[in-house]
């Protein structure tokens, strides 16, 4: 057969090249390569990237059958694996919380894991085992729909560069401690957090994404930030908090970002708060001109996008400040809130009149 088909050149390739080929395949196909010949039986077992998505086991209408198959498949792959595992990713909508997760993460903590992504299906939140905090080589961590409780002995992820927590149950103190103990952190994403006053200390942070209910945000040590995106849910309680605040704590965070190039802001009004003017009665409308932010703080800001703007006094003063203190600003896009067209018109008139530090600054008023 070899004479007819020609020599088997692929099987004799260096193991490193074979691994680079196998890692491009879905994990199910990579494992199935073991049936090709005796030479291929365990070639897949040393690949350093393991990704388990919805296609890692055959489709079945019975969810429980699929879930058992997924658990069995992941456990088998880890049991037969040889050598380090640099990336382990579960993005499987059929898999829910199960006891085997503890075993998997313990195994990974002993095999040099660098990237860990855990996104299970809807259902009960799973609790992250303490063995996760022994993964000293982690550079990327993404967790979704889980409980996270760092132990008191946790010293930090000294290699971590990217942290993404989505619908994670963690105390405010714990999330601040976690961030501060990742000295190389460059990208931070926190989504679906409720009623949180957050202080961020991350001297190497460049990209920040926040989504949820935030009372206050303080960027205490973030001099390298170049991009900030904030999606805020404005509940009645938080709206009241801003109305009673005379110092606009939520906006103060711009004072510590001298390298900021892009700012995206979005406010979602919920329940009855759609009719509440955010901070409309706050007396300190000249807050931005009182020196809380230095003149050079926004010297690199090029792009701003603000959504669901209601045209309230503090919002207009904030926009004016951005325009008059951003010398290289190119685009400021505003998507107004649809609930108050009269205020939208007033805002547009005010913005047409205000001074701009950048001759290239273009204000785009978008109706969606």
Short mmCIF file of C-alpha atoms in Angstrom, two decimals:
data_model
loop_
_atom_site.label_atom_id
_atom_site.label_comp_id
_atom_site.label_asym_id
_atom_site.label_seq_id
_atom_site.Cartn_x
_atom_site.Cartn_y
_atom_site.Cartn_z
CA UNK A 1 0.00 0.00 0.00
CA UNK A 2 2.89 2.31 0.79
CA UNK A 3 4.22 1.80 -2.76
CA UNK A 4 0.84 2.72 -4.25
CA UNK A 5 0.17 5.71 -2.00
CA UNK A 6 3.75 6.90 -1.76
CA UNK A 7 5.82 7.50 1.37
CA UNK A 8 4.11 8.73 4.56
CA UNK A 9 5.82 12.10 4.80
CA UNK A 10 3.45 13.62 7.37
CA UNK A 11 3.99 10.95 10.02
CA UNK A 12 7.75 11.49 9.89
CA UNK A 13 7.54 15.25 10.43
CA UNK A 14 9.06 16.60 13.66
CA UNK A 15 6.69 16.34 16.60
CA UNK A 16 6.62 20.14 17.00
CA UNK A 17 5.26 20.55 13.45
CA UNK A 18 2.68 17.80 13.94
CA UNK A 19 1.54 19.51 17.14
CA UNK A 20 1.16 22.83 15.32
CA UNK A 21 -1.07 21.04 12.79
CA UNK A 22 -3.17 19.22 15.38
CA UNK A 23 -3.74 22.34 17.46
CA UNK A 24 -5.48 23.95 14.47
CA UNK A 25 -8.08 21.16 14.44
CA UNK A 26 -11.15 20.94 16.67
CA UNK A 27 -10.16 18.96 19.77
CA UNK A 28 -12.45 16.08 18.79
CA UNK A 29 -10.70 15.68 15.42
CA UNK A 30 -7.26 16.00 16.99
CA UNK A 31 -8.01 13.13 19.37
CA UNK A 32 -9.52 11.03 16.56
CA UNK A 33 -6.19 11.24 14.71
CA UNK A 34 -5.07 8.42 17.03
CA UNK A 35 -6.91 5.91 14.79
CA UNK A 36 -4.83 6.75 11.71
CA UNK A 37 -2.01 4.35 12.60
CA UNK A 38 0.09 3.14 15.50
CA UNK A 39 2.44 6.08 14.92
CA UNK A 40 -0.42 8.53 15.48
CA UNK A 41 -1.93 6.88 18.54
CA UNK A 42 -0.56 9.37 21.06
CA UNK A 43 0.68 12.24 18.90
CA UNK A 44 -2.31 14.37 19.96
CA UNK A 45 -1.56 13.76 23.64
CA UNK A 46 1.17 16.39 23.85
CA UNK A 47 -0.61 19.33 22.22
CA UNK A 48 -0.44 22.37 24.50
CA UNK A 49 -3.81 23.92 23.63
CA UNK A 50 -7.08 22.22 24.58
CA UNK A 51 -10.32 23.92 23.51
CA UNK A 52 -13.67 22.29 24.31
CA UNK A 53 -16.59 24.01 22.59
CA UNK A 54 -20.11 22.86 21.67
CA UNK A 55 -18.73 20.62 18.93
CA UNK A 56 -16.36 18.57 21.05
CA UNK A 57 -18.90 15.71 21.34
CA UNK A 58 -21.58 14.50 18.87
CA UNK A 59 -24.89 16.37 18.92
CA UNK A 60 -27.76 14.84 20.87
CA UNK A 61 -31.21 16.22 21.72
CA UNK A 62 -30.87 14.94 25.29
CA UNK A 63 -28.98 17.65 27.20
CA UNK A 64 -28.04 15.34 30.07
CA UNK A 65 -26.53 12.82 27.68
CA UNK A 66 -24.47 15.54 26.02
CA UNK A 67 -23.31 16.90 29.37
CA UNK A 68 -22.17 13.46 30.56
CA UNK A 69 -20.36 12.97 27.26
CA UNK A 70 -18.58 16.30 27.58
CA UNK A 71 -17.45 15.60 31.15
CA UNK A 72 -16.24 12.14 30.19
CA UNK A 73 -14.43 13.45 27.12
CA UNK A 74 -12.60 16.25 28.97
CA UNK A 75 -11.60 13.92 31.81
CA UNK A 76 -10.29 11.33 29.34
CA UNK A 77 -8.27 13.90 27.39
CA UNK A 78 -6.64 15.21 30.56
CA UNK A 79 -5.97 11.69 31.85
CA UNK A 80 -4.14 10.73 28.64
CA UNK A 81 -2.40 14.06 28.11
CA UNK A 82 1.38 14.24 28.34
CA UNK A 83 3.44 17.34 29.07
CA UNK A 84 2.48 20.97 29.74
CA UNK A 85 -0.90 22.53 28.91
CA UNK A 86 -0.56 26.21 28.01
CA UNK A 87 -4.18 26.89 27.07
CA UNK A 88 -7.34 25.26 28.44
CA UNK A 89 -10.68 26.60 27.27
CA UNK A 90 -14.23 25.44 27.94
CA UNK A 91 -16.91 27.38 26.07
CA UNK A 92 -19.65 24.80 26.12
CA UNK A 93 -23.30 25.78 26.53
CA UNK A 94 -24.32 22.21 27.41
CA UNK A 95 -21.95 21.86 30.36
CA UNK A 96 -23.01 23.06 33.81
CA UNK A 97 -21.47 22.99 37.26
CA UNK A 98 -20.04 19.58 38.09
CA UNK A 99 -17.60 18.09 40.67
CA UNK A 100 -15.09 17.22 37.96
CA UNK A 101 -14.23 20.91 37.49
CA UNK A 102 -12.21 20.81 40.72
CA UNK A 103 -10.18 17.89 39.39
CA UNK A 104 -9.57 19.57 36.04
CA UNK A 105 -8.28 22.81 37.54
CA UNK A 106 -6.11 20.93 40.04
CA UNK A 107 -4.60 18.98 37.14
CA UNK A 108 -4.02 22.20 35.17
CA UNK A 109 -2.35 23.90 38.15
CA UNK A 110 0.33 21.20 38.00
CA UNK A 111 0.88 21.41 34.24
CA UNK A 112 2.02 24.97 33.58
CA UNK A 113 -1.32 26.44 32.51
CA UNK A 114 -0.97 29.94 30.99
CA UNK A 115 -4.42 30.67 29.54
CA UNK A 116 -7.63 29.55 31.24
CA UNK A 117 -11.10 30.27 29.88
CA UNK A 118 -14.19 28.85 31.63
CA UNK A 119 -17.62 29.67 30.20
CA UNK A 120 -20.30 27.11 30.99
CA UNK A 121 -23.98 27.04 30.10
CA UNK A 122 -26.90 28.60 31.94
CA UNK A 123 -27.62 27.07 35.32
CA UNK A 124 -26.08 26.93 38.77
CA UNK A 125 -22.91 28.96 39.23
CA UNK A 126 -19.87 26.79 39.85
CA UNK A 127 -17.35 27.57 42.55
CA UNK A 128 -13.75 27.99 41.45
CA UNK A 129 -11.49 25.73 43.57
CA UNK A 130 -8.59 27.18 45.51
CA UNK A 131 -6.15 25.29 43.28
CA UNK A 132 -6.70 28.00 40.63
CA UNK A 133 -4.63 30.37 42.75
CA UNK A 134 -1.67 28.03 42.47
CA UNK A 135 -1.52 28.63 38.70
CA UNK A 136 1.48 30.94 38.94
CA UNK A 137 2.15 31.06 35.19
CA UNK A 138 -1.29 32.35 34.16
CA UNK A 139 -1.13 35.15 31.58
CA UNK A 140 -4.85 35.15 30.67
CA UNK A 141 -7.88 34.35 32.84
CA UNK A 142 -11.51 34.49 31.70
CA UNK A 143 -14.26 33.30 34.03
CA UNK A 144 -18.02 33.42 33.55
CA UNK A 145 -20.97 32.56 35.79
CA UNK A 146 -18.97 31.34 38.78
CA UNK A 147 -18.06 32.11 42.39
CA UNK A 148 -14.56 33.34 43.09
CA UNK A 149 -13.05 33.68 46.55
CA UNK A 150 -9.27 34.22 46.67
CA UNK A 151 -7.73 32.67 49.81
CA UNK A 152 -5.94 34.89 52.33
CA UNK A 153 -2.66 33.24 51.35
CA UNK A 154 -3.02 34.34 47.70
CA UNK A 155 0.02 36.39 46.68
CA UNK A 156 -1.12 37.26 43.17
CA UNK A 157 -0.82 36.21 39.54
CA UNK A 158 2.56 37.74 38.78
CA UNK A 159 2.40 36.89 35.04
CA UNK A 160 -1.26 37.74 34.36
CA UNK A 161 -1.80 40.24 31.53
CA UNK A 162 -5.51 39.78 30.75
CA UNK A 163 -8.38 39.36 33.24
CA UNK A 164 -12.03 38.99 32.22
CA UNK A 165 -14.72 38.38 34.84
CA UNK A 166 -18.30 38.04 33.53
CA UNK A 167 -21.15 37.47 35.99
CA UNK A 168 -18.71 36.43 38.68
CA UNK A 169 -19.74 36.42 42.32
CA UNK A 170 -16.84 38.02 44.19
CA UNK A 171 -16.71 40.53 47.03
CA UNK A 172 -15.69 44.16 46.23
CA UNK A 173 -12.60 43.90 48.45
CA UNK A 174 -11.59 40.63 46.80
CA UNK A 175 -11.84 42.00 43.25
CA UNK A 176 -9.75 45.05 44.16
CA UNK A 177 -7.15 42.83 45.84
CA UNK A 178 -7.08 40.49 42.86
CA UNK A 179 -6.45 43.38 40.46
CA UNK A 180 -3.76 44.98 42.61
CA UNK A 181 -1.89 41.68 42.88
CA UNK A 182 -1.50 41.28 39.12
CA UNK A 183 1.40 43.71 38.51
CA UNK A 184 1.64 43.05 34.73
CA UNK A 185 -2.10 43.37 34.04
CA UNK A 186 -2.74 45.14 30.70
CA UNK A 187 -6.39 44.32 29.93
CA UNK A 188 -9.25 44.25 32.46
CA UNK A 189 -12.90 43.47 31.78
CA UNK A 190 -15.56 43.37 34.52
CA UNK A 191 -19.15 42.85 33.41
CA UNK A 192 -22.46 42.43 35.22
CA UNK A 193 -21.27 43.72 38.56
CA UNK A 194 -23.90 45.22 40.87
CA UNK A 195 -23.78 48.35 43.04
CA UNK A 196 -20.00 48.39 43.15
CA UNK A 197 -17.67 51.16 44.28
CA UNK A 198 -14.41 50.20 42.62
CA UNK A 199 -10.83 51.35 43.11
CA UNK A 200 -8.39 50.10 40.47
CA UNK A 201 -4.64 49.97 41.08
CA UNK A 202 -2.92 48.60 37.98
CA UNK A 203 0.19 50.47 36.83
CA UNK A 204 0.48 48.56 33.50
CA UNK A 205 -3.22 48.60 32.58
CA UNK A 206 -3.92 49.74 28.99
CA UNK A 207 -7.48 48.58 28.25
CA UNK A 208 -10.42 48.81 30.65
CA UNK A 209 -13.99 47.60 30.06
CA UNK A 210 -16.63 47.94 32.77
CA UNK A 211 -20.30 46.96 32.56
CA UNK A 212 -22.77 46.97 35.41
CA UNK A 213 -24.03 49.09 38.31
CA UNK A 214 -21.13 51.24 39.56
CA UNK A 215 -21.53 53.84 42.27
CA UNK A 216 -17.98 55.15 42.11
CA UNK A 217 -14.92 54.39 40.02
CA UNK A 218 -11.47 55.47 41.11
CA UNK A 219 -8.42 54.92 38.94
CA UNK A 220 -5.73 55.22 41.56
CA UNK A 221 -2.66 54.07 39.63
CA UNK A 222 -3.38 53.60 35.91
CA UNK A 223 -1.04 55.95 34.03
CA UNK A 224 -0.80 53.77 30.88
CA UNK A 225 -4.52 53.47 30.09
CA UNK A 226 -5.22 54.16 26.40
CA UNK A 227 -8.80 52.91 26.11
CA UNK A 228 -11.78 52.98 28.48
CA UNK A 229 -15.23 51.59 27.78
CA UNK A 230 -17.98 51.88 30.40
CA UNK A 231 -21.53 50.56 30.09
CA UNK A 232 -23.43 51.62 33.17
CA UNK A 233 -26.85 50.49 34.37
CA UNK A 234 -28.55 53.46 35.99
CA UNK A 235 -30.89 52.10 38.66
CA UNK A 236 -32.98 54.32 40.93
CA UNK A 237 -30.52 53.88 43.81
CA UNK A 238 -27.49 54.83 41.74
CA UNK A 239 -29.28 57.76 40.12
CA UNK A 240 -30.16 59.03 43.60
CA UNK A 241 -26.53 58.56 44.65
CA UNK A 242 -25.39 60.82 41.80
CA UNK A 243 -28.06 63.41 42.52
CA UNK A 244 -26.83 63.68 46.11
CA UNK A 245 -23.16 63.75 45.15
CA UNK A 246 -21.67 67.20 44.75
CA UNK A 247 -18.31 66.09 43.41
CA UNK A 248 -19.17 63.77 40.50
CA UNK A 249 -17.08 60.85 41.75
CA UNK A 250 -17.99 58.76 38.73
CA UNK A 251 -16.30 61.22 36.40
CA UNK A 252 -13.21 61.90 38.51
CA UNK A 253 -11.46 58.86 37.10
CA UNK A 254 -10.20 60.84 34.09
CA UNK A 255 -7.66 62.56 36.31
CA UNK A 256 -5.24 59.64 36.26
CA UNK A 257 -5.18 58.69 32.57
CA UNK A 258 -2.72 60.98 30.76
CA UNK A 259 -2.35 58.56 27.82
CA UNK A 260 -6.06 58.02 27.16
CA UNK A 261 -6.83 57.82 23.42
CA UNK A 262 -10.36 56.37 23.30
CA UNK A 263 -13.33 56.80 25.64
CA UNK A 264 -16.66 55.01 25.21
CA UNK A 265 -19.56 55.59 27.62
CA UNK A 266 -23.06 54.13 27.67
CA UNK A 267 -25.82 54.51 30.26
CA UNK A 268 -28.71 52.06 30.40
CA UNK A 269 -31.73 53.37 32.30
CA UNK A 270 -33.65 50.70 34.19
CA UNK A 271 -36.98 50.61 35.98
CA UNK A 272 -38.22 54.11 36.85
CA UNK A 273 -34.85 55.78 36.54
CA UNK A 274 -35.41 56.58 32.86
CA UNK A 275 -37.20 59.71 34.02
CA UNK A 276 -34.66 60.69 36.65
CA UNK A 277 -32.27 63.50 35.66
CA UNK A 278 -28.83 62.27 36.67
CA UNK A 279 -27.25 64.78 39.06
CA UNK A 280 -29.48 67.52 37.71
CA UNK A 281 -29.77 69.22 41.10
CA UNK A 282 -26.09 68.90 42.03
CA UNK A 283 -24.85 72.44 42.74
CA UNK A 284 -21.27 71.95 41.58
CA UNK A 285 -21.74 72.36 37.81
CA UNK A 286 -18.34 74.02 37.38
CA UNK A 287 -16.71 70.92 38.85
CA UNK A 288 -14.51 70.37 35.76
CA UNK A 289 -13.10 73.89 35.88
CA UNK A 290 -11.93 73.62 39.49
CA UNK A 291 -8.76 71.74 38.69
CA UNK A 292 -9.73 68.19 39.58
CA UNK A 293 -8.20 67.15 36.27
CA UNK A 294 -4.95 68.70 35.03
CA UNK A 295 -4.83 70.63 31.77
CA UNK A 296 -2.69 67.94 30.16
CA UNK A 297 -4.78 64.99 31.32
CA UNK A 298 -6.47 64.48 27.95
CA UNK A 299 -3.61 65.44 25.64
CA UNK A 300 -3.80 62.15 23.69
CA UNK A 301 -7.56 61.62 23.56
CA UNK A 302 -8.68 61.11 19.94
CA UNK A 303 -12.01 59.30 20.02
CA UNK A 304 -15.04 59.65 22.32
CA UNK A 305 -18.41 57.93 22.02
CA UNK A 306 -21.17 58.68 24.54
CA UNK A 307 -24.51 56.87 24.38
CA UNK A 308 -27.88 57.43 26.04
CA UNK A 309 -27.02 61.03 26.93
CA UNK A 310 -30.01 62.83 28.45
CA UNK A 311 -28.74 66.41 28.09
CA UNK A 312 -28.57 67.02 31.83
CA UNK A 313 -26.29 69.79 33.17
CA UNK A 314 -23.46 67.56 34.43
CA UNK A 315 -23.44 65.65 31.14
CA UNK A 316 -23.17 68.86 29.11
CA UNK A 317 -20.42 70.23 31.36
CA UNK A 318 -18.54 66.94 30.98
CA UNK A 319 -18.80 67.09 27.17
CA UNK A 320 -17.69 70.74 27.17
CA UNK A 321 -14.70 69.80 29.26
CA UNK A 322 -13.73 67.04 26.82
CA UNK A 323 -13.95 69.44 23.89
CA UNK A 324 -11.97 72.27 25.44
CA UNK A 325 -9.24 70.09 27.03
CA UNK A 326 -8.55 67.55 24.25
CA UNK A 327 -6.11 69.14 21.78
CA UNK A 328 -5.89 66.13 19.43
CA UNK A 329 -9.54 65.06 19.59
CA UNK A 330 -10.84 63.87 16.21
CA UNK A 331 -14.33 62.50 16.83
CA UNK A 332 -16.89 62.96 19.61
CA UNK A 333 -20.01 60.91 18.88
CA UNK A 334 -23.16 61.40 20.93
CA UNK A 335 -26.15 59.07 20.86
CA UNK A 336 -28.92 60.83 22.86
CA UNK A 337 -31.44 59.17 25.11
CA UNK A 338 -34.78 58.80 23.31
CA UNK A 339 -36.85 59.69 26.38
CA UNK A 340 -36.40 63.47 26.31
CA UNK A 341 -36.18 65.12 22.88
CA UNK A 342 -36.45 68.62 24.35
CA UNK A 343 -33.29 68.17 26.39
CA UNK A 344 -31.59 66.64 23.36
CA UNK A 345 -32.22 69.82 21.38
CA UNK A 346 -30.88 71.97 24.23
CA UNK A 347 -27.76 69.79 24.40
CA UNK A 348 -27.19 70.14 20.65
CA UNK A 349 -27.48 73.94 20.85
CA UNK A 350 -25.04 74.08 23.77
CA UNK A 351 -22.48 71.90 22.01
CA UNK A 352 -22.58 73.95 18.82
CA UNK A 353 -21.59 77.04 20.83
CA UNK A 354 -18.82 75.54 22.99
CA UNK A 355 -15.11 76.08 22.39
CA UNK A 356 -12.91 73.28 21.02
CA UNK A 357 -9.22 72.78 21.73
CA UNK A 358 -8.78 70.71 18.57
CA UNK A 359 -9.43 72.28 15.19
CA UNK A 360 -10.05 68.76 13.84
CA UNK A 361 -12.65 67.84 16.45
CA UNK A 362 -15.89 66.71 14.85
CA UNK A 363 -19.04 66.38 16.95
CA UNK A 364 -21.42 63.76 15.55
CA UNK A 365 -24.99 63.72 16.89
CA UNK A 366 -26.54 60.33 16.11
CA UNK A 367 -30.23 59.42 16.40
CA UNK A 368 -30.74 55.65 16.61
#
